[in-house]
XYZ file of C-alpha atoms in Angstrom:
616
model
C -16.399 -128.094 -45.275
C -17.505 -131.996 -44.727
C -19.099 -132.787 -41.651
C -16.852 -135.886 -42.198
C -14.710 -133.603 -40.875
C -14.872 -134.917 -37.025
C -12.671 -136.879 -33.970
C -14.490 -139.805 -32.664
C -14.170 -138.152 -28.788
C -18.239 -138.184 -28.279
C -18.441 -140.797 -26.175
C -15.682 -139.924 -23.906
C -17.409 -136.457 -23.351
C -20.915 -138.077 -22.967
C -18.864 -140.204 -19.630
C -18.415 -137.215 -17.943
C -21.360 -136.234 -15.475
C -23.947 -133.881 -16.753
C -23.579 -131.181 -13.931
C -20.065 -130.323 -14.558
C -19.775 -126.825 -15.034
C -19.517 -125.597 -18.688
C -19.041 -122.459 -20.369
C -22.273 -120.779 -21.082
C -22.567 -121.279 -25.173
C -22.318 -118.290 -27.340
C -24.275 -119.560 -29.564
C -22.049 -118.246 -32.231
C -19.003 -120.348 -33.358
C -15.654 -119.930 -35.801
C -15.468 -124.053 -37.767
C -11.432 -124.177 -37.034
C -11.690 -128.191 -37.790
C -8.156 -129.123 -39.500
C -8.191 -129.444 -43.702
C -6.522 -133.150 -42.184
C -9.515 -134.637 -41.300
C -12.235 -133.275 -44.038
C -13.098 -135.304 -46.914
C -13.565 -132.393 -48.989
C -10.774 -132.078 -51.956
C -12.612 -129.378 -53.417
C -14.437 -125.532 -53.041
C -18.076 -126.783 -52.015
C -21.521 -125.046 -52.882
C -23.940 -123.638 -50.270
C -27.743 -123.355 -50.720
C -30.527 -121.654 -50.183
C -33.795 -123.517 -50.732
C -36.173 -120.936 -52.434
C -39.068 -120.861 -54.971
C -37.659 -120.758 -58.912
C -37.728 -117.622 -60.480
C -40.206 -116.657 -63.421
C -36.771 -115.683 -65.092
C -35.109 -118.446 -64.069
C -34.939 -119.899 -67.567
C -35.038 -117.059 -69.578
C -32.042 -115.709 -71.192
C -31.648 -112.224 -70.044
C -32.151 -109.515 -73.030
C -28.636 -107.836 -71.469
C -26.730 -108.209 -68.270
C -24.533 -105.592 -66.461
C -21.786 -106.618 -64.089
C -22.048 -104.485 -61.663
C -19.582 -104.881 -59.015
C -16.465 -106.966 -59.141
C -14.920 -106.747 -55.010
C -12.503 -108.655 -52.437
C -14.083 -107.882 -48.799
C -10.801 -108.286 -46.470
C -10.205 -105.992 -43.399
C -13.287 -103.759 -44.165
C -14.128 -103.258 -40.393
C -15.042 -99.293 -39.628
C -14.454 -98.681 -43.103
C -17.077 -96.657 -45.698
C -18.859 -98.829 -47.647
C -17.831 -99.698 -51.056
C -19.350 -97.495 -53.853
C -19.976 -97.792 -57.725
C -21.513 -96.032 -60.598
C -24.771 -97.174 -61.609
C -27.163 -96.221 -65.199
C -29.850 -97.549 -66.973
C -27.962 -100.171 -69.985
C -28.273 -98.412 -72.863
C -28.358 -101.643 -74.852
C -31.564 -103.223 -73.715
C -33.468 -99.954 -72.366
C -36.939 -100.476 -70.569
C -39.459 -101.357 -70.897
C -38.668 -104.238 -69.063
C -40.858 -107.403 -67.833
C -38.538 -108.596 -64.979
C -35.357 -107.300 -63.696
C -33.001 -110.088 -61.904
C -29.871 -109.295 -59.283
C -27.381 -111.809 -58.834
C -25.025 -112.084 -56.176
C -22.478 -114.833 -56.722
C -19.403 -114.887 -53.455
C -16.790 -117.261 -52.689
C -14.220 -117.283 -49.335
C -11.882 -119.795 -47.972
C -10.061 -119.810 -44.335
C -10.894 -119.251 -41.184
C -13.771 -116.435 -41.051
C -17.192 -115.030 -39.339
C -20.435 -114.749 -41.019
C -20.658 -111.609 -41.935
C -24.191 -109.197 -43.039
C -24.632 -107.671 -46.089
C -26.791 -104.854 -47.552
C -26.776 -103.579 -51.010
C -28.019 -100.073 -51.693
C -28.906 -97.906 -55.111
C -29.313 -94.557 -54.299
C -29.999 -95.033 -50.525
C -32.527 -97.588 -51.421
C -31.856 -101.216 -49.757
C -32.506 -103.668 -52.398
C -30.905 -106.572 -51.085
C -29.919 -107.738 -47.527
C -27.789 -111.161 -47.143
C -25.515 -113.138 -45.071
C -22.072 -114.868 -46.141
C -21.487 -118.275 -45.870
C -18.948 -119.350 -43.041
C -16.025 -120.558 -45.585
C -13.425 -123.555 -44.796
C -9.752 -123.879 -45.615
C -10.800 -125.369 -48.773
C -13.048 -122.868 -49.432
C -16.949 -122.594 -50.080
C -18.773 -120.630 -52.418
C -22.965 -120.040 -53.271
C -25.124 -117.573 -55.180
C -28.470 -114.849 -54.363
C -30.322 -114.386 -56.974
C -33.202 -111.984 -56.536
C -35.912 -110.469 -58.448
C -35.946 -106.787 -57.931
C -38.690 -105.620 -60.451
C -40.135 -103.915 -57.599
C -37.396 -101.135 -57.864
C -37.916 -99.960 -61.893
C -37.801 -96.784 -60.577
C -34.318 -96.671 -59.282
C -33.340 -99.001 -62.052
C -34.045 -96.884 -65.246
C -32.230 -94.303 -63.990
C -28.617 -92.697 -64.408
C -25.841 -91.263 -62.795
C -26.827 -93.194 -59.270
C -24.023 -94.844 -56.628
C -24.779 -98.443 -55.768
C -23.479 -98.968 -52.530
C -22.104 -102.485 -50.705
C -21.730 -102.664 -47.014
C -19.585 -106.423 -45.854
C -17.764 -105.405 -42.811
C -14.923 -108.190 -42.004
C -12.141 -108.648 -40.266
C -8.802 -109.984 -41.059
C -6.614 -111.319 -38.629
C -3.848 -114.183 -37.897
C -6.587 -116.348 -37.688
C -9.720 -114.694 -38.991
C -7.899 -115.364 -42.833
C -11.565 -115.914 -44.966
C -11.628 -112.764 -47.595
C -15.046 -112.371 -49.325
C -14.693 -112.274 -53.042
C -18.545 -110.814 -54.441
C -19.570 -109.990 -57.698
C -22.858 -108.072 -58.370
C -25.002 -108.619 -61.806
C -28.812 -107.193 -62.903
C -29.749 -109.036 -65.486
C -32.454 -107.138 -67.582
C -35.151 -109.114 -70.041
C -37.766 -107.322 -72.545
C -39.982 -110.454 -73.056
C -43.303 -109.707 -72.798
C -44.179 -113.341 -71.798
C -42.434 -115.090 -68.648
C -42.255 -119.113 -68.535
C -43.375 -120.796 -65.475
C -42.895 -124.179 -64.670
C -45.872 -126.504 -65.563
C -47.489 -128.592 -62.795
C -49.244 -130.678 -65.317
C -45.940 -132.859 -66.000
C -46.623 -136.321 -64.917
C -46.067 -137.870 -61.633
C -42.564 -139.345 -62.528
C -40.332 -136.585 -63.424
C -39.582 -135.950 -60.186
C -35.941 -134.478 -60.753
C -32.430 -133.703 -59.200
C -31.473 -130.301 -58.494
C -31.543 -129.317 -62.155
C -34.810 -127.990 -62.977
C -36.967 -129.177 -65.366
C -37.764 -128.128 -69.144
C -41.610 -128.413 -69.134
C -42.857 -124.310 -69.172
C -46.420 -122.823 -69.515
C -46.484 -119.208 -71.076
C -47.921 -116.505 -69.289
C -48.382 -112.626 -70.070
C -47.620 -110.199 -67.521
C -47.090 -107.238 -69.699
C -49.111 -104.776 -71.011
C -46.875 -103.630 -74.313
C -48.207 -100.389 -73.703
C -47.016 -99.478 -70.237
C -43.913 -96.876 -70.179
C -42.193 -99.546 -68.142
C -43.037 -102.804 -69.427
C -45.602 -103.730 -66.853
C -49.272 -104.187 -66.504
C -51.683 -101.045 -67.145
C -53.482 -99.737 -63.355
C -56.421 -100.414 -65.573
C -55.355 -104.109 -66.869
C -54.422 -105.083 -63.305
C -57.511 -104.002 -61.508
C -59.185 -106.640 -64.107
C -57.423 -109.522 -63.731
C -55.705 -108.780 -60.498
C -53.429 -111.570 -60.575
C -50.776 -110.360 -57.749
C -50.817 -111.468 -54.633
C -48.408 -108.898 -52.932
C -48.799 -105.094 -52.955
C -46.596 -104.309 -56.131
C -48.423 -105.442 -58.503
C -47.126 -102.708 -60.730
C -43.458 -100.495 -59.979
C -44.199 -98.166 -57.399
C -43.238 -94.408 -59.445
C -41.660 -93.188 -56.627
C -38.926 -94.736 -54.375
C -37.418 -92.611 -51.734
C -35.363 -93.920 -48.881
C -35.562 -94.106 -44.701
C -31.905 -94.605 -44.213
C -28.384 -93.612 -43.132
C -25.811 -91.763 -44.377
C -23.606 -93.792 -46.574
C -20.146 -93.330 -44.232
C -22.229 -95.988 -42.008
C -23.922 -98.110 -44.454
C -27.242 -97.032 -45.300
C -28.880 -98.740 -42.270
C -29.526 -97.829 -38.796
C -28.297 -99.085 -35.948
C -30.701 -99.478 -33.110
C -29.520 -100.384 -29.556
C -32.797 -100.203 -27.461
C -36.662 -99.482 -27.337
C -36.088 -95.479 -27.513
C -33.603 -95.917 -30.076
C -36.186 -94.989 -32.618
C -34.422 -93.497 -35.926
C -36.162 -91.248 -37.668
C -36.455 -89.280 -41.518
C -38.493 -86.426 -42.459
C -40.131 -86.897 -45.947
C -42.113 -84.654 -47.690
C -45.013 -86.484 -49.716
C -46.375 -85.567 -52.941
C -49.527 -84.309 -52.784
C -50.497 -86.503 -55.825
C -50.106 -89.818 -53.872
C -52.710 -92.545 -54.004
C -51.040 -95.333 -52.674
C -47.943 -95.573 -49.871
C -46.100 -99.032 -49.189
C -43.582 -98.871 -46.387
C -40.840 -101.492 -47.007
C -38.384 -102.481 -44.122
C -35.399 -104.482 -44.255
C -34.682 -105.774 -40.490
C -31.655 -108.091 -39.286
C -30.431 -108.750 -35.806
C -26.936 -109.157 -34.494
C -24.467 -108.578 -31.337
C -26.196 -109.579 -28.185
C -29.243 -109.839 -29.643
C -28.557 -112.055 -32.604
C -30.546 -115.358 -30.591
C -33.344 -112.536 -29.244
C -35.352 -115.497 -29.497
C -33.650 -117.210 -26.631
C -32.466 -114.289 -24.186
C -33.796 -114.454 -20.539
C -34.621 -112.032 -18.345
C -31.943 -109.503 -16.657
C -33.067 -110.604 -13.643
C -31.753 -114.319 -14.088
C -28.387 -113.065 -15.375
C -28.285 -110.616 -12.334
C -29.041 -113.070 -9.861
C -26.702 -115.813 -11.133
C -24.023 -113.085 -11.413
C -24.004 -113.988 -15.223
C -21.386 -111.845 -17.573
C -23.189 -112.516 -20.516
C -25.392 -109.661 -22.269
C -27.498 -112.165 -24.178
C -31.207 -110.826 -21.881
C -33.902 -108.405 -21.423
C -35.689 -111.261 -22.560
C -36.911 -113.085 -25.617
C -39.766 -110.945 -26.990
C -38.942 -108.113 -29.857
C -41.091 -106.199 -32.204
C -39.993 -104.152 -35.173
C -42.518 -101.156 -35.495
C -42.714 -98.287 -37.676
C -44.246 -94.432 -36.827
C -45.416 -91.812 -38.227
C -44.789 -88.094 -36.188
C -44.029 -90.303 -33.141
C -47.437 -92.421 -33.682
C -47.417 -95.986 -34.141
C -49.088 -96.944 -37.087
C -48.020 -101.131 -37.839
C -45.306 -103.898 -36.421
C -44.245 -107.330 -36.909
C -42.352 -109.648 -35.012
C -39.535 -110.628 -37.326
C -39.099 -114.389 -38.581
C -36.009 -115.622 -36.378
C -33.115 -115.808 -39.086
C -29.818 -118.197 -37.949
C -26.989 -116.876 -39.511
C -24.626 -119.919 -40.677
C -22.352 -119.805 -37.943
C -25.581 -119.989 -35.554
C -26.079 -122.140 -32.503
C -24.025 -124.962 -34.446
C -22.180 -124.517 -37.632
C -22.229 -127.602 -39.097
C -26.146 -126.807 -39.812
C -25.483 -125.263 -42.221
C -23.611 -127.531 -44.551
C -24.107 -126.972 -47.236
C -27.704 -126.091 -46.776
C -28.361 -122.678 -44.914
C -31.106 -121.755 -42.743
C -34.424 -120.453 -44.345
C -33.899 -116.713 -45.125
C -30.158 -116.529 -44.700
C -29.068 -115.775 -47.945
C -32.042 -113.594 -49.016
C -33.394 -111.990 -45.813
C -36.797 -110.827 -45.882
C -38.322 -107.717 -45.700
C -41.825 -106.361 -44.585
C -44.546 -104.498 -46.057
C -46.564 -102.173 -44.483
C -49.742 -100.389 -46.431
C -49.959 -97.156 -45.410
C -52.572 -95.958 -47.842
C -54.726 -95.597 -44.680
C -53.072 -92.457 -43.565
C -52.240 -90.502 -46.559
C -54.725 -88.425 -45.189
C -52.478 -87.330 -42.688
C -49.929 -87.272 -44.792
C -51.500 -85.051 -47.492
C -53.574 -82.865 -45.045
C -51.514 -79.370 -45.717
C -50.971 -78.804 -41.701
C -47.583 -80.294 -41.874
C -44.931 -80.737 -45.134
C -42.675 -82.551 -43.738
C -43.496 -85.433 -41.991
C -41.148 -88.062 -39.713
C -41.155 -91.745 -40.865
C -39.345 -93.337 -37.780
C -38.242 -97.489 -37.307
C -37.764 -98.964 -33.884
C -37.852 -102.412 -32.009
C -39.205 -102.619 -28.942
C -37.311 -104.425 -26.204
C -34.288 -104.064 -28.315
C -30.565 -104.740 -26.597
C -27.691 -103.866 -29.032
C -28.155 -104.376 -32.108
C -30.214 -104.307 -35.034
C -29.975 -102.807 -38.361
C -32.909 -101.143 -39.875
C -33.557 -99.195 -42.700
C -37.167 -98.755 -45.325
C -37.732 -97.611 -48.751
C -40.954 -95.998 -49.400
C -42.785 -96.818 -52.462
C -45.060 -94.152 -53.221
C -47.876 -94.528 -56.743
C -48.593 -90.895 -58.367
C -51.772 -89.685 -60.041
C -50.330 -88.284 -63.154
C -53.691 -87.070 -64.114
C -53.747 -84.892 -61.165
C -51.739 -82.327 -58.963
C -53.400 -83.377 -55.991
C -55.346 -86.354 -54.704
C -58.103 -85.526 -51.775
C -57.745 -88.195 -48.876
C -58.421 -88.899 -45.370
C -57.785 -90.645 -42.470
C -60.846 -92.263 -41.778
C -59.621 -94.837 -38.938
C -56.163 -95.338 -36.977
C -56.917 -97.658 -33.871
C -53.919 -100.039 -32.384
C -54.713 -101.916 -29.628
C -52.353 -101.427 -26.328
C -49.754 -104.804 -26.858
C -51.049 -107.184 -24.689
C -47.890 -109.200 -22.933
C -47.635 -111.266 -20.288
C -44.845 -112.616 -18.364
C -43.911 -114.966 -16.156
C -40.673 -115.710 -14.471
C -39.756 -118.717 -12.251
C -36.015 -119.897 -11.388
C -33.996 -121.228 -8.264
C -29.940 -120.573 -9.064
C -29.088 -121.513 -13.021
C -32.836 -123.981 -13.148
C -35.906 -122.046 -14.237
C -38.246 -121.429 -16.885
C -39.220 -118.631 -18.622
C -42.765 -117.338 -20.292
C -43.872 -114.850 -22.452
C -47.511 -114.017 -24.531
C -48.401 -111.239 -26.571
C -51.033 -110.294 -29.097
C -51.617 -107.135 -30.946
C -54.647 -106.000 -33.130
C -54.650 -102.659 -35.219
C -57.263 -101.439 -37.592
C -56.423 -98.948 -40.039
C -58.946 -97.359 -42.731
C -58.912 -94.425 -45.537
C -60.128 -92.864 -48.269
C -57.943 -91.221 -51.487
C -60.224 -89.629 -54.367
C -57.765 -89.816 -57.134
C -58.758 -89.660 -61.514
C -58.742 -93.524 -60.767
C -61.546 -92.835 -58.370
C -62.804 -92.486 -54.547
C -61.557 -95.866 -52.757
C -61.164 -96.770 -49.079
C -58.495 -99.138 -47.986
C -58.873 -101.276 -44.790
C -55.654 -102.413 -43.197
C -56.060 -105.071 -40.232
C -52.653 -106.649 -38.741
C -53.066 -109.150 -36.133
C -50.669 -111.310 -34.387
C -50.039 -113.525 -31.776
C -46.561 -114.574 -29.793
C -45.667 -116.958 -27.568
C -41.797 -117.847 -26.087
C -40.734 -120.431 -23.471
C -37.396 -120.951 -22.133
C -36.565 -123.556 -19.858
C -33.043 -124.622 -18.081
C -32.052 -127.564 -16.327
C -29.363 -128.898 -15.211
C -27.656 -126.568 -13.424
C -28.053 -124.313 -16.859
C -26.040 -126.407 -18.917
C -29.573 -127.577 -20.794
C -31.897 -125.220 -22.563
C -34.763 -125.720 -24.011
C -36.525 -122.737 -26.173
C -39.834 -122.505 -27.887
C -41.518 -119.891 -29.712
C -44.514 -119.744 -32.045
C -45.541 -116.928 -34.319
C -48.782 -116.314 -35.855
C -50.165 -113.329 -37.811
C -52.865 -112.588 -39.981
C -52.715 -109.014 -42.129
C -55.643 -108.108 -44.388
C -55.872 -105.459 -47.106
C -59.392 -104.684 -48.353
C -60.473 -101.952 -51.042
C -63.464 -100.615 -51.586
C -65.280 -98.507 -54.077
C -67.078 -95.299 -53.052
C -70.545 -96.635 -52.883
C -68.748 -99.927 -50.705
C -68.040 -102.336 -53.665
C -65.521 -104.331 -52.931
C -62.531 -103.576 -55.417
C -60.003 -106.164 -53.970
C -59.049 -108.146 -51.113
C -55.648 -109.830 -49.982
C -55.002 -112.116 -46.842
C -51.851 -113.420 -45.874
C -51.594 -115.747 -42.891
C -48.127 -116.596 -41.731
C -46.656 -119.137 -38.720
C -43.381 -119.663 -37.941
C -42.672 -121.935 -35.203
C -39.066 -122.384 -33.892
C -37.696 -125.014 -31.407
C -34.004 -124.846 -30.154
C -32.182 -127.208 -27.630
C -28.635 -126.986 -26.548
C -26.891 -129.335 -23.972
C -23.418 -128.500 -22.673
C -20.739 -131.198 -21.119
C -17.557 -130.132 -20.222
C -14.843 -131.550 -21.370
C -11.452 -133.417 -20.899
C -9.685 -129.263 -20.828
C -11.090 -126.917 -18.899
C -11.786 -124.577 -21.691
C -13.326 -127.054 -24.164
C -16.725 -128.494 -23.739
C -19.270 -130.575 -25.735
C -22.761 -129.352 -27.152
C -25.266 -131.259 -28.510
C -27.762 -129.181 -30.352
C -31.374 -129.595 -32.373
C -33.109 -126.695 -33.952
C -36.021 -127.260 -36.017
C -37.767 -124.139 -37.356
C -40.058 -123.493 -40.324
C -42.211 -120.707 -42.273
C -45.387 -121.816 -43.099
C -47.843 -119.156 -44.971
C -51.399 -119.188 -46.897
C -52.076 -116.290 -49.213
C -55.241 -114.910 -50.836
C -56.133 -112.075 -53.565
C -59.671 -112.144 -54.883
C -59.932 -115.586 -56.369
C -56.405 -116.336 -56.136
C -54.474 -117.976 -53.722
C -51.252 -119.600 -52.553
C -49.503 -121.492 -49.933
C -46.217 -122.060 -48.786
C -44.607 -124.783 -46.293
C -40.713 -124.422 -45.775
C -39.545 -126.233 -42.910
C -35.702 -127.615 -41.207
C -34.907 -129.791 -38.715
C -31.308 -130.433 -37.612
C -29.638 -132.775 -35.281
C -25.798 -132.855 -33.950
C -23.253 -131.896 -31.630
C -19.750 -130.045 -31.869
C -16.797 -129.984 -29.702
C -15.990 -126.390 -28.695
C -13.090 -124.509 -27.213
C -13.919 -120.693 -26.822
C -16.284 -119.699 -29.901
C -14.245 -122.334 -32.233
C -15.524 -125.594 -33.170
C -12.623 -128.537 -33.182
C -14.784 -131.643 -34.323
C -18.507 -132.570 -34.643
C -20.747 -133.913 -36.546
C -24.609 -133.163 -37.896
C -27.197 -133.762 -39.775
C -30.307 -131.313 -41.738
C -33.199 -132.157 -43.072
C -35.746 -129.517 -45.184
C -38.637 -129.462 -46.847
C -39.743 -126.287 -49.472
C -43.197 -126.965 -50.681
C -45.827 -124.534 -52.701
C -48.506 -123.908 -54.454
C -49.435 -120.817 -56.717
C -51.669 -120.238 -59.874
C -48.738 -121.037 -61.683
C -48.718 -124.701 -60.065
C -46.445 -126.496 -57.166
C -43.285 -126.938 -57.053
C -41.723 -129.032 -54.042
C -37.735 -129.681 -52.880
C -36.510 -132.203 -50.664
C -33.270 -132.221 -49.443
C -31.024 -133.865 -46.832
C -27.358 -133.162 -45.467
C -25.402 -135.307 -43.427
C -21.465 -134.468 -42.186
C -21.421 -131.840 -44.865
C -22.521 -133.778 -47.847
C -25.972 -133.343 -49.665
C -27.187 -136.799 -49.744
C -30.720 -136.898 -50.888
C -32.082 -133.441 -53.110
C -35.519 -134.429 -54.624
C -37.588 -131.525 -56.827
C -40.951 -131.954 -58.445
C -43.482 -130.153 -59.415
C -46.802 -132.639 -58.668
C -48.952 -130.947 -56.083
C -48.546 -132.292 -52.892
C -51.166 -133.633 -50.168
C -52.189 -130.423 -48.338
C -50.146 -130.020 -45.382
């Protein structure tokens, strides 16, 4: 939809004093602006700013469509299930594997989650786009290497959860379509930062490639040797080869494959018996929040809601943490990057650019080599892998795959526990307000220090795992609640070191990570007693520096939007907005940089190149 798509009624609202009471804002809206006054003749694209693929300009060696699907009234409904093998046409060993999500919609409709499964294993989690009456539509394209396992396989079910709702009004039907696209190459092109200063380009890419091998031909998959990556170690995350095996910390399928947690003691749990030839564990978890804690980020306290005889459920405050245990134990957390979904705090965002991460929601490693030799110890076979939140109001939905590396020179691996310390969270809160005026403060920091040995035929190596973070939320409102003012800053630091048996180091990764967020909303009321105005500006951004061995990369991705909306209930009638963002990073491949600005629904400035930047 155009953000030309507005009535010229600001300035009437802005007449009206600023202590009239208004609706508290939901902070989750329904775009019902008439097809009359949008500028748009024609289905629009939405975006996702992201880093190019290696594949991106490769032509796959086959491609499977995998699911073909129309999402209507889906609501309480099973999920939707296919058949899934291996193509028989372009077999493994493969060098990359690519999924592709391409969706359209038009009407009146919700965002909605998604989560796509094979064989209980998540391997993508997205949100739609909010569609229009003319209709939008946009495309997820993912590399899912990571998952070989799964993916050379037979005879599995891939599973789609999309639960919407149709309705009178709520009209928008998803239409998805699911491809893997499989290539054989044993070289991947990357993009060359050596081009010269002017071929800065549009949103096509450009055609100037360097040629890089990342495949041993004699792997059984199509990927580097254990012995060839040790060498050059050029990964900087922890699957630098396919884990062997994949098993899943989910659901039962009636659900979807995720769980649903609704507070602290909510913990869900799944007993998992290792194999006693494991020398490395990765715990992945896929983590999205929704209901009344979809803005966790921005909640206050129970006490200022019970005070001011509030009906929302939007509290228990603003501070969350996703951890993971092991038999009840804690043993690592994060506190999630704070996702807007695109109808979030003010639709019009998010056209036609989304927020960072709302088309291809992260997930989060967690190295739990440390404490295989818990896991391996004999006293127990089965052992409980459990996901919470702490803090948590309803809901989120978790789920993990466990990627687990085999010995296959060995039956069993020796290993132990050397070191499992987490420091008590330290919080901190403060809590000042007189009626619907007050602020709101929270710090935390966490440190945890994990260390183990596994004696495998590869040989006797200890891995170090230190996590530290630090958080820190303020919420302010003034007058007479109808202003709000929210700030929160993330920082954490996670290290993984190995070492040899007589304390050589073997490798070392660091990745640093910050991801500030500011939000401000400002409520009039308006001319009807049920409509008010909101002026809004978010600005939010992911910044992160990584480091293995001699390697390293950075990362800047940041947005900053400006505008307000007229609203009546959760729909927005008019409004008008503007977003700015900036994707910039740098790799051993080279940088690669996109600007782009939106204004009233209309990409007006989209600038890519692939100089290096000044450092930010």
């Amino acid at each position: 939809m155009s953000l030309s798509c507005y009535l010229l009624l600001f300035p009437i609202f802005l007449s009206l004093p600023s202590s009239s009471a208004a609706p508290p804002p939901p902070h989750r809206f329904l775009k019902r602006i008439p097809h009359s006054l949008c500028l748009q003749n024609a289905s629009q694209e939405y975006i996702e700013l992201t880093h190019p693929l290696p594949s991106d300009h490769l032509t796959p060696s086959c491609s499977s469509q995998i699911l073909h699907h129309n999402f209507g009234d889906t609501i309480g409904r099973p999920p939707v299930s296919v058949s899934y093998s291996s193509p028989s046409d372009c077999p493994p060993p493969w060098s990359h594997v690519l999924l592709e999500m391409r969706a359209s919609c038009k009407g009146e409709q919700y965002d909605r989650i998604v989560g796509v499964w094979l064989a209980g294993a998540e391997i993508l989690r997205t949100s739609t786009a909010e569609p229009t009456e003319i209709g939008v539509f946009w495309k997820v394209r993912k590399d899912v290497t990571r998952y070989a396992f799964l993916l050379q396989r037979s005879n599995l079910t891939l599973t789609v959860m999309l639960e919407n709702v149709i309705t009178d009004v709520l009209t928008g039907v998803y239409e998805v379509n699911l491809t893997l696209m499989y290539y054989q190459s044993s070289s991947v092109r990357v993009l060359s930062s050596s081009v010269p200063d002017h071929s800065k380009l549009s949103r096509k890419l450009g055609q100037d490639y360097r040629t890089v091998d990342f495949v041993n031909k004699e792997s059984n998959l199509g990927f580097e040797s254990e012995e060839f990556t040790n060498s050059r170690r050029n990964s900087l995350n922890l699957y630098e080869t396919p884990a062997d095996l994949i098993v899943p910390i989910s659901n039962v399928r009636e659900e979807g494959f995720w769980f649903r947690i609704d507070s602290e003691s909510g913990v869900r749990s799944k007993g998992i018996q290792i194999p006693t030839n494991t020398r490395k564990a990765v715990l992945e978890v896929y983590v999205s929040f929704h209901g009344n804690d979809e803005f966790w980020y921005s909640n206050p306290p129970d006490s200022y809601i019970r005070m001011n005889n509030l009906t929302t459920g939007r509290g228990h405050g603003a501070y969350r943490e996703v951890f993971v245990t092991i038999d009840g134990s804690f043993v690592g957390s994060v506190v999630p990057f704070p996702i807007i979904f695109t109808g979030g705090i003010n639709p019009l965002f998010w056209e036609p650019v989304v927020s960072i991460g709302a088309f291809n929601v992260p997930s989060y490693d967690f190295d739990l080599t440390p404490f295989l030799g818990i896991l391996l110890n004999g006293k127990k076979k089965t052992h409980l892998f459990g996901l919470g939140v702490a803090d948590s109001i309803p809901f989120w939905l978790l789920d993990a795959n466990l990627h687990l590396w085999l010995d296959h020179g060995s039956s069993a691996v020796q290993a132990e526990a050397v070191l499992t310390h987490t420091s008590p969270l330290s919080i901190q809160r403060s809590s000042r307000f007189e009626k619907l005026d007050g602020s709101f403060k929270i710090e935390a920091t966490r440190k945890s220090r994990y260390l183990g040995w596994v004696k495998s035929t590869f040989g006797n190596f200890t891995t170090t795992v230190l996590q530290h973070f630090k958080f820190k939320n303020s919420i302010r409102f003034d007058r007479n609640g109808t202003y709000k003012f929210v700030e929160q800053k993330v920082k954490a630091k996670t290290e993984v070191r190995v070492e040899s048996e007589t304390g050589g180091l073997i490798s070392r990764s660091r990745v640093k990570r910050k991801y500030p967020l500011i939000m401000i909303t400002s409520t009039v009321a308006g001319l009807e007693s049920d409509a008010y105005l909101m002026v809004t500006n978010v600005s939010h951004a992911l910044r992160e520096k990584a480091s293995h061995g001699d390697l390293s990369s950075s990362l800047y991705n940041s947005q900053d939007s400006q505008g307000w909306m007229i609203v009546k209930d959760h729909s927005v009638l008019s409004g008008s907005a503007n977003t700015n963002q900036s994707f910039v990073s740098e790799d051993e491949f080279g940088c690669y940089s996109r600007i782009v600005s939106a204004t009233d629904g209309s990409l007006i400035l989209d600038n890519t190149s692939f100089t290096c930047l000044s450092s930010y």
